[in-house]
mmCIF file of C-alpha atoms in Angstrom:
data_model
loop_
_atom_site.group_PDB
_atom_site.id
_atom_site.type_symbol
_atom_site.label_atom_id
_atom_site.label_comp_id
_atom_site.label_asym_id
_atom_site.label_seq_id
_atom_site.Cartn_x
_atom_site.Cartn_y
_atom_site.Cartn_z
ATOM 1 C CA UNK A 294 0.000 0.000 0.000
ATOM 2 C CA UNK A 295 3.043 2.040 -0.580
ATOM 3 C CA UNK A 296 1.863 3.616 -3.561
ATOM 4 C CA UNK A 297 -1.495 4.696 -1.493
ATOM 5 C CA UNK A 298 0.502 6.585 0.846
ATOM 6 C CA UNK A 299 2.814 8.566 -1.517
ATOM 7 C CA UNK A 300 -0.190 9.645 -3.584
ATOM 8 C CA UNK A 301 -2.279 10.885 -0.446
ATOM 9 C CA UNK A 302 0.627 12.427 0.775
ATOM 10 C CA UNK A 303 1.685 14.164 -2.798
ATOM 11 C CA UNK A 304 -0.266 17.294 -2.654
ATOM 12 C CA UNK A 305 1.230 18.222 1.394
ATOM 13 C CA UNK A 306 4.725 17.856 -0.372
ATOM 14 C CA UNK A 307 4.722 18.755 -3.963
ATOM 15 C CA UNK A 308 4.741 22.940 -3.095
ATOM 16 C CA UNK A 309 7.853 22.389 -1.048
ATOM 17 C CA UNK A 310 9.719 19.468 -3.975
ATOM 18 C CA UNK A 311 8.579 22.889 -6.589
ATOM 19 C CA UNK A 312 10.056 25.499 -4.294
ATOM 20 C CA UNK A 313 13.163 23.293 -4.099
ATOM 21 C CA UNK A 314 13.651 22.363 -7.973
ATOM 22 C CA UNK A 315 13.233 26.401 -8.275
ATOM 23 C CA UNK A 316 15.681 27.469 -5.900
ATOM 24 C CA UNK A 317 18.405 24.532 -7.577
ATOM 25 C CA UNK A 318 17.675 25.932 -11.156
ATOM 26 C CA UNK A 319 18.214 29.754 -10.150
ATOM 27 C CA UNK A 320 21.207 28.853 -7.686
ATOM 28 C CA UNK A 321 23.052 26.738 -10.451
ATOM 29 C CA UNK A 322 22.857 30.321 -12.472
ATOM 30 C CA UNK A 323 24.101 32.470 -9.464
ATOM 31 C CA UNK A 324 26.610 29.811 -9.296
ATOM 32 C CA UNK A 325 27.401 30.165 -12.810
ATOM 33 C CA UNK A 326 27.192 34.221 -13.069
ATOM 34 C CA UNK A 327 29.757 34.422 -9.915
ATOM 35 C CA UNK A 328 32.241 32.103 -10.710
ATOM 36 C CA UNK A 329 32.358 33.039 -14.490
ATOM 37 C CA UNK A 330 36.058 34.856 -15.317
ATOM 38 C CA UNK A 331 33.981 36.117 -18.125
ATOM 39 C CA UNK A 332 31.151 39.128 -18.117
ATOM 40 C CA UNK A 333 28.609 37.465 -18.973
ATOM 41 C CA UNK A 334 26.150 39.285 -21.342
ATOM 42 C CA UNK A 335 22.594 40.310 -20.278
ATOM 43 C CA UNK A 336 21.234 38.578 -23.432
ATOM 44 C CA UNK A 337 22.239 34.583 -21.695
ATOM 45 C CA UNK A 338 20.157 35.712 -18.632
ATOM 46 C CA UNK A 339 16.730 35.615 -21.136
ATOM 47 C CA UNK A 340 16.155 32.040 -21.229
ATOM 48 C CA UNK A 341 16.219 32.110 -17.500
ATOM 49 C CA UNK A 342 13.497 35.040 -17.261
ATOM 50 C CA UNK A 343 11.578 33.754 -20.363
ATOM 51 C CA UNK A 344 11.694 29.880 -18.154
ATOM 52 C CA UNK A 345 10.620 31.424 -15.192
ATOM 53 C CA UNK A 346 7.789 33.175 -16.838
ATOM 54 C CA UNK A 347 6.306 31.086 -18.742
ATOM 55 C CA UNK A 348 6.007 28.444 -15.392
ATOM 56 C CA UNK A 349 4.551 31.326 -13.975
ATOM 57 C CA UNK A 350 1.914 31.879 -17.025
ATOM 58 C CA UNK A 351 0.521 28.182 -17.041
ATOM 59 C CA UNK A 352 0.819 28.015 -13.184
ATOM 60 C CA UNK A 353 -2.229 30.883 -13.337
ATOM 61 C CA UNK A 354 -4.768 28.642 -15.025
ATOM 62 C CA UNK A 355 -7.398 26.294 -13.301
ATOM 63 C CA UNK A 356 -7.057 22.916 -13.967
ATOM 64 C CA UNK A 357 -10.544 22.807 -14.238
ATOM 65 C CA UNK A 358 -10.812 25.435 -16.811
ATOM 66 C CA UNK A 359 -9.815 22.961 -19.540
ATOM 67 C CA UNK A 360 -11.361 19.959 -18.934
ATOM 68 C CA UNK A 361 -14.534 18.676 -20.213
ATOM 69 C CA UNK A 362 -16.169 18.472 -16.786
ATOM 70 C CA UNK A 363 -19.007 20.897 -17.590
ATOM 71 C CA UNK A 364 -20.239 22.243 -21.055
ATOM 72 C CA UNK A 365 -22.389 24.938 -21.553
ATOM 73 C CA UNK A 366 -23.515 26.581 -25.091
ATOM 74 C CA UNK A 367 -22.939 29.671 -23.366
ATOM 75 C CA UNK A 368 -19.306 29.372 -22.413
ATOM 76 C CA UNK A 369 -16.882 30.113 -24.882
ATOM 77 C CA UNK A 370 -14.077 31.538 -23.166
ATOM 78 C CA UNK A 371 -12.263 28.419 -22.970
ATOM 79 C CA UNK A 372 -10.319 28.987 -26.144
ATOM 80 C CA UNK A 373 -8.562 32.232 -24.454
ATOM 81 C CA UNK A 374 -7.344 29.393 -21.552
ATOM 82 C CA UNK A 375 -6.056 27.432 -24.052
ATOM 83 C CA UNK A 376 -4.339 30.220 -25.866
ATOM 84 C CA UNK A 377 -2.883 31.090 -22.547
ATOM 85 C CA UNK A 378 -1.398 27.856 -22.063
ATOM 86 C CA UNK A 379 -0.240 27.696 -25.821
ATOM 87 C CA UNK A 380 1.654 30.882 -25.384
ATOM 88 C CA UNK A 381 3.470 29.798 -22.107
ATOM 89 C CA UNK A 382 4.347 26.162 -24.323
ATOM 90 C CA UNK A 383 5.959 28.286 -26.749
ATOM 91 C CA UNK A 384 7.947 31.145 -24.078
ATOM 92 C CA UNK A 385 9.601 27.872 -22.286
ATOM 93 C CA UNK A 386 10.134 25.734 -25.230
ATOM 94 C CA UNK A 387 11.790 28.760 -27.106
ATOM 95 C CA UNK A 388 13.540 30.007 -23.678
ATOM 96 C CA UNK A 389 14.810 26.122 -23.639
ATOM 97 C CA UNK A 390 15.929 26.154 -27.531
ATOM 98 C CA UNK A 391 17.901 29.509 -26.378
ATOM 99 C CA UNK A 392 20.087 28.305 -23.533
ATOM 100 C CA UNK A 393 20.807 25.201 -25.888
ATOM 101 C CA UNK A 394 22.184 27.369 -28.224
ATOM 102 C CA UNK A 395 24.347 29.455 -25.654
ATOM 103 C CA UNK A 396 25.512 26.537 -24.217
ATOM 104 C CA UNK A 397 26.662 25.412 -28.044
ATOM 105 C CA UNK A 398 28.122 28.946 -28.385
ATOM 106 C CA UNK A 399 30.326 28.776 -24.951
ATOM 107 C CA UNK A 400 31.221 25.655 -25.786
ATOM 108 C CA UNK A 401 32.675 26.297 -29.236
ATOM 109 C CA UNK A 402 34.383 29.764 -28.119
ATOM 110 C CA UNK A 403 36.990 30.692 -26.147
ATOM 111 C CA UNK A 404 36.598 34.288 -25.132
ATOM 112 C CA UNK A 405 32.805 35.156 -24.006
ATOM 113 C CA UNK A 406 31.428 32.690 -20.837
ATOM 114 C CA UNK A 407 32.790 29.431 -20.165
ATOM 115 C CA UNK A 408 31.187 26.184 -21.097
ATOM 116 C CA UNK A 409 29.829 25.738 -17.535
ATOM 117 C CA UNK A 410 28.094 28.855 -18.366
ATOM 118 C CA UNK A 411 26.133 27.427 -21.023
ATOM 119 C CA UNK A 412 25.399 24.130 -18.724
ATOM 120 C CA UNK A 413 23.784 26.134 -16.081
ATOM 121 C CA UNK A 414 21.754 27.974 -17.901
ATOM 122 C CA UNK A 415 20.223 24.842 -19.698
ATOM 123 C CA UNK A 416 20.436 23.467 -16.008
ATOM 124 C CA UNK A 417 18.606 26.515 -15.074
ATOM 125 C CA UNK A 418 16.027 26.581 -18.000
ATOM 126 C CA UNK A 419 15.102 22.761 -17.105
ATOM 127 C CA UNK A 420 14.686 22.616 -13.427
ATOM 128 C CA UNK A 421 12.508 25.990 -13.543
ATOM 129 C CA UNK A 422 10.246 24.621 -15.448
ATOM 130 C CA UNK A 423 10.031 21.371 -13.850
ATOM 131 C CA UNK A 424 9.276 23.400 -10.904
ATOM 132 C CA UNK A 425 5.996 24.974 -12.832
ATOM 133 C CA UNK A 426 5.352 21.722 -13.488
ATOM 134 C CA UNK A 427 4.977 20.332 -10.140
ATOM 135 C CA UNK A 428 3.500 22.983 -8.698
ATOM 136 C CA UNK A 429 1.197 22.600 -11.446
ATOM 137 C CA UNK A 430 0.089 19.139 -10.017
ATOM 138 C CA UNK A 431 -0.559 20.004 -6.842
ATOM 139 C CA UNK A 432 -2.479 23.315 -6.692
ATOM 140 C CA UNK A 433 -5.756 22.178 -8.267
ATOM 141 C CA UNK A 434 -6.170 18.646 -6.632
ATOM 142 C CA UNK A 435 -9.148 20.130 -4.283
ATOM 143 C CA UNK B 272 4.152 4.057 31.778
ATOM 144 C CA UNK B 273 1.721 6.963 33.117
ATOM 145 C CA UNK B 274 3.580 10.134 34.088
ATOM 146 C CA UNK B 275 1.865 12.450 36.551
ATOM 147 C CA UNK B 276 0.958 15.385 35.319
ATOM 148 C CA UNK B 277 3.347 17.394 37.217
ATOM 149 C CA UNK B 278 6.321 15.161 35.915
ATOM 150 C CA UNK B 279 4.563 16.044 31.835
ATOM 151 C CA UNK B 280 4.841 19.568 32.166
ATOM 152 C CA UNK B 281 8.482 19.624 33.660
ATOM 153 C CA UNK B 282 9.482 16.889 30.399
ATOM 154 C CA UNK B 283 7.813 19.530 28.288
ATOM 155 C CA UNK B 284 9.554 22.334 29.673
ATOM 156 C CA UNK B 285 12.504 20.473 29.491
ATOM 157 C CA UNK B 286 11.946 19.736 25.957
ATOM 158 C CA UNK B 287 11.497 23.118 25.307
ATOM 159 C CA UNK B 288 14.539 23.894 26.930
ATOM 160 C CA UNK B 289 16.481 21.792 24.886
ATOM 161 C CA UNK B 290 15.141 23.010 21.976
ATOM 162 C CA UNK B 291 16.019 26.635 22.696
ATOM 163 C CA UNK B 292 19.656 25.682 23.483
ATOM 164 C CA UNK B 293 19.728 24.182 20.323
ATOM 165 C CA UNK B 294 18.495 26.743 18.353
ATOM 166 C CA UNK B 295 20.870 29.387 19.820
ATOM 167 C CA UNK B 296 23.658 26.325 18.812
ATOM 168 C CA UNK B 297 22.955 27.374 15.344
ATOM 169 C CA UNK B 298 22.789 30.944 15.713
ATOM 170 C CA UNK B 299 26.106 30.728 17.205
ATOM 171 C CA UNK B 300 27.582 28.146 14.711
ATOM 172 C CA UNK B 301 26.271 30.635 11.968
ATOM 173 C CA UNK B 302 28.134 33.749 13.303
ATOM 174 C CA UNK B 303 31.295 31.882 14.387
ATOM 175 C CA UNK B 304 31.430 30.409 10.786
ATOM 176 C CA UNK B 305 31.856 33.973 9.630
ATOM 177 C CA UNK B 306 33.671 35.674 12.858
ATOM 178 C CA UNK B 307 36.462 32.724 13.161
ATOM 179 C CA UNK B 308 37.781 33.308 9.501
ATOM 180 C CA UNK B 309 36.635 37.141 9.934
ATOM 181 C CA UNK B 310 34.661 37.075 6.386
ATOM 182 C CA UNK B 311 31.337 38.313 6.704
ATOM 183 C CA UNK B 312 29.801 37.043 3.598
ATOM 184 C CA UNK B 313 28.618 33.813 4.911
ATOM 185 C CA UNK B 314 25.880 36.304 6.602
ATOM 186 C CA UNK B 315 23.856 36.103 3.650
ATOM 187 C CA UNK B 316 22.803 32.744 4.539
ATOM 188 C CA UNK B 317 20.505 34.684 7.214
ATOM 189 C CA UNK B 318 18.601 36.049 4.547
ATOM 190 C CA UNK B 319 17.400 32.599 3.823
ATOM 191 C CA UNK B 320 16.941 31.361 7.717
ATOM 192 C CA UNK B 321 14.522 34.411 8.040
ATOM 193 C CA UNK B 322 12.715 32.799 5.215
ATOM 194 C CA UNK B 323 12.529 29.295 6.281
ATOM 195 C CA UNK B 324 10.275 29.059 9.473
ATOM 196 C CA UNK B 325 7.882 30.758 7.123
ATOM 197 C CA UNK B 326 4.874 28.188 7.757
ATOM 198 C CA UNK B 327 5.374 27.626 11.251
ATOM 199 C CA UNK B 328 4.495 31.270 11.700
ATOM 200 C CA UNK B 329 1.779 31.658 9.481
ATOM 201 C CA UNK B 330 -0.209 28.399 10.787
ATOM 202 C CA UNK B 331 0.778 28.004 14.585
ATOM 203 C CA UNK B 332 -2.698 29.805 14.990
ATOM 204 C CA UNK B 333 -4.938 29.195 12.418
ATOM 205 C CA UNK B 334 -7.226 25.960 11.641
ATOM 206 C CA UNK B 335 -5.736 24.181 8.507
ATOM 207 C CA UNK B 336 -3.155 21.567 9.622
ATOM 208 C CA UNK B 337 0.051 21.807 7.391
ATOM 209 C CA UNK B 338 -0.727 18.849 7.082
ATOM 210 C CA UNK B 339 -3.949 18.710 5.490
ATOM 211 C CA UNK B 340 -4.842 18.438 1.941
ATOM 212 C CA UNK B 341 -3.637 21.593 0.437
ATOM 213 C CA UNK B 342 -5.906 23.331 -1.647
ATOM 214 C CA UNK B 343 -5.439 26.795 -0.347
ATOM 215 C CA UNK B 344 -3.270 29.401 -2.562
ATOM 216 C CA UNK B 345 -1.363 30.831 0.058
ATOM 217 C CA UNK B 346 -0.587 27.322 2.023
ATOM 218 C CA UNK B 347 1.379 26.279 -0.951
ATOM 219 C CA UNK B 348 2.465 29.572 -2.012
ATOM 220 C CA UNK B 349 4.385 29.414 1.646
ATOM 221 C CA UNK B 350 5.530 25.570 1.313
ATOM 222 C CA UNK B 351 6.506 26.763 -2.246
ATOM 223 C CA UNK B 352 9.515 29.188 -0.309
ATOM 224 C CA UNK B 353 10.390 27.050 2.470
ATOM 225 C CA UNK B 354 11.692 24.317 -0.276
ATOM 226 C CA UNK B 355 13.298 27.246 -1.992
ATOM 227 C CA UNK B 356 14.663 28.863 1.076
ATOM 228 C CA UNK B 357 15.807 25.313 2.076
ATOM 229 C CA UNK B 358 17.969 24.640 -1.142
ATOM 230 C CA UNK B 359 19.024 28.821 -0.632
ATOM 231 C CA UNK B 360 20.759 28.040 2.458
ATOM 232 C CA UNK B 361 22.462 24.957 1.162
ATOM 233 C CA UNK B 362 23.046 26.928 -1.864
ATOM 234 C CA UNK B 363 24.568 30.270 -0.548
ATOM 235 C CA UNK B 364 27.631 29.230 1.438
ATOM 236 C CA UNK B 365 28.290 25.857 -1.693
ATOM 237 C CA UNK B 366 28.633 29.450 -4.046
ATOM 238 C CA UNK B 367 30.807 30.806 -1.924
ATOM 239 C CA UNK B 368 33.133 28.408 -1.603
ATOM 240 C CA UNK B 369 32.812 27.733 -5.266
ATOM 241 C CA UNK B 370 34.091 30.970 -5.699
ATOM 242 C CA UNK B 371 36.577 31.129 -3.152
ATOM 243 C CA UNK B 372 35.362 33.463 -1.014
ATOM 244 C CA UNK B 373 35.314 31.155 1.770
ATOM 245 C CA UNK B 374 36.996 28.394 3.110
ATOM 246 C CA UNK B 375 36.217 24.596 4.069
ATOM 247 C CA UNK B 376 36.237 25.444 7.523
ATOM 248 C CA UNK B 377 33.340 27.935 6.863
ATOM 249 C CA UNK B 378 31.347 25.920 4.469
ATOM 250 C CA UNK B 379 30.912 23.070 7.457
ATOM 251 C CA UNK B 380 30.308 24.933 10.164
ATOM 252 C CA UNK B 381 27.370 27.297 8.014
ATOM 253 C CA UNK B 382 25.892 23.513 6.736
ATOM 254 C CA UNK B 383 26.331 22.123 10.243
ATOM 255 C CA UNK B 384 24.365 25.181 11.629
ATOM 256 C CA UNK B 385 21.237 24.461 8.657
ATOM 257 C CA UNK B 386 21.478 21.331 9.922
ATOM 258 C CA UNK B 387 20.800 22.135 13.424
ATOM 259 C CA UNK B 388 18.024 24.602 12.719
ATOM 260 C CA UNK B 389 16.393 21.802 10.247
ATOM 261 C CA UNK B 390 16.692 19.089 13.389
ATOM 262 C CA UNK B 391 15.187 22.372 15.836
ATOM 263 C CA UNK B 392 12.336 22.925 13.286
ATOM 264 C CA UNK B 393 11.388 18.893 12.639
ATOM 265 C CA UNK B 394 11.169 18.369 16.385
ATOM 266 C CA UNK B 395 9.246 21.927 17.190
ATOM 267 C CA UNK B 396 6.475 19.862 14.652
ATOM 268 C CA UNK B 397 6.675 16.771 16.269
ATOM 269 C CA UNK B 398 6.361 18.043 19.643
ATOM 270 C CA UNK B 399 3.376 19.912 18.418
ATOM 271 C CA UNK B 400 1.207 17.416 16.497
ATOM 272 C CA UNK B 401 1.759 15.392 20.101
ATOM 273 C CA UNK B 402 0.321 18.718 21.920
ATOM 274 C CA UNK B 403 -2.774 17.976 19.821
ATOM 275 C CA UNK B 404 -3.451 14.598 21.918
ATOM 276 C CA UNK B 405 -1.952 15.281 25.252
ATOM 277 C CA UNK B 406 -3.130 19.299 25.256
ATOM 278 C CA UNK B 407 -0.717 20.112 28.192
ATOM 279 C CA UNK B 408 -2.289 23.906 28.718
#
């Protein structure tokens, strides 16, 4: 009855596990931005932002919202939630795609931020989201 | 083994006690980590400790149970920063030594004081969800 418990206890614990993955994805950038010998420019910070944003963009919808549960002829708003929610796919995968392609630029330069740079950020740009995510699951399980 | 009730409130106040001390042991671990090596920076890591008892403050008095399903926005909103304020304060002083702005000897004695305030906090809750059985006062 293992599984029971860790499912019943899931939504006590899942704010804290998405508060955690957050702090590790922004800390791996501090960690990154400090120890750099480098400047590094304000444009590698974006996909961070854009990351962060976006979980915070498809964090603000109702789960509910979405689903099927209830129809009504009178209700059409639910194409603006699913714009939302389009929108946010597109900021993270895009803020994603961009710390990929720093991390592909340190990597091949020399001069400019170091290839642990470019792993944070992509480090950064990952955990962030996977943060929204699991916050995601959590808040509208009422 | 049925204590009188005398005996209860002297263990509690004992437990208490104990707890205090040990709280103050981290307070004191965290400044000596920064006044031994005389390198203030490791006082960042304060920033975060204000942070982390978060929840403890917000629901000592109020109905919902930490506990308890959490449906409410601002429940999770505070568990959401006492996970991030948790990985801050491991975070902080591993940066800092990263850079080398501090040494080893700094870097165990600021973990060994998270740790102590972590083992003060865990045992502050379980001596409070056994309040709910035994109510003392």
């Amino acid at each position: 009855m293992d599984n029971n418990n860790f499912l019943a206890a899931w939504p006590v614990v899942a704010p804290g596990i998405a508060g955690a993955v957050f702090g590790v994805g922004w800390w791996f950038w501090v960690d990154a931005v400090v120890c750099s010998a480098a400047a590094v420019p304000f444009l590698h910070y974006l996909p961070g932002f854009f990351a962060t944003f976006a979980a915070l963009m498809f964090n603000c919808v109702n789960r509910e919202d979405i689903g099927d549960s209830y129809y009504s002829p009178y209700d059409d708003s639910e194409w603006r939630v699913k714009l939302w929610l389009f929108i946010s796919y597109v900021v993270s995968f895009v803020s994603l795609a961009g710390a990929v392609g720093f991390l592909v630029q340190d990597a091949l330069t020399d001069k400019g931020p170091s290839a642990w740079t470019g792993t944070a950020g992509v480090l950064q740009c990952v955990f962030v989201l996977v943060s929204g995510l699991i916050y995601w699951t959590c808040h509208s399980e009422d | 083994m049925a204590l009188s009730r005398s005996m209860r409130t002297c263990l509690h106040s004992g437990r208490l006690a104990l707890l205090a001390i040990l709280v103050s042991g981290g307070i004191v671990l965290q400044i000596l980590a920064c006044a031994l090596y005389n390198n203030w920076w490791p006082m960042l890591t304060v920033l975060m400790y204000l942070i982390l008892p978060m929840p403890l403050i917000f629901f000592l008095g109020s109905d919902t149970s930490m506990m308890s399903n959490g449906g409410d926005g601002w429940v999770n909103f505070t568990k959401f920063l006492t996970g991030a304020s948790i990985v801050g304060s491991i975070a902080i002083p591993s940066i800092l030594k990263h850079a080398g702005v501090i040494g080893w000897g700094a870097l165990t004695m600021e973990l060994s004081s998270f740790v102590v305030f972590g083992v003060a906090i865990l045992w502050f809750l379980q001596m409070n969800s056994e309040d709910e059985y035994s109510s003392v006062f």
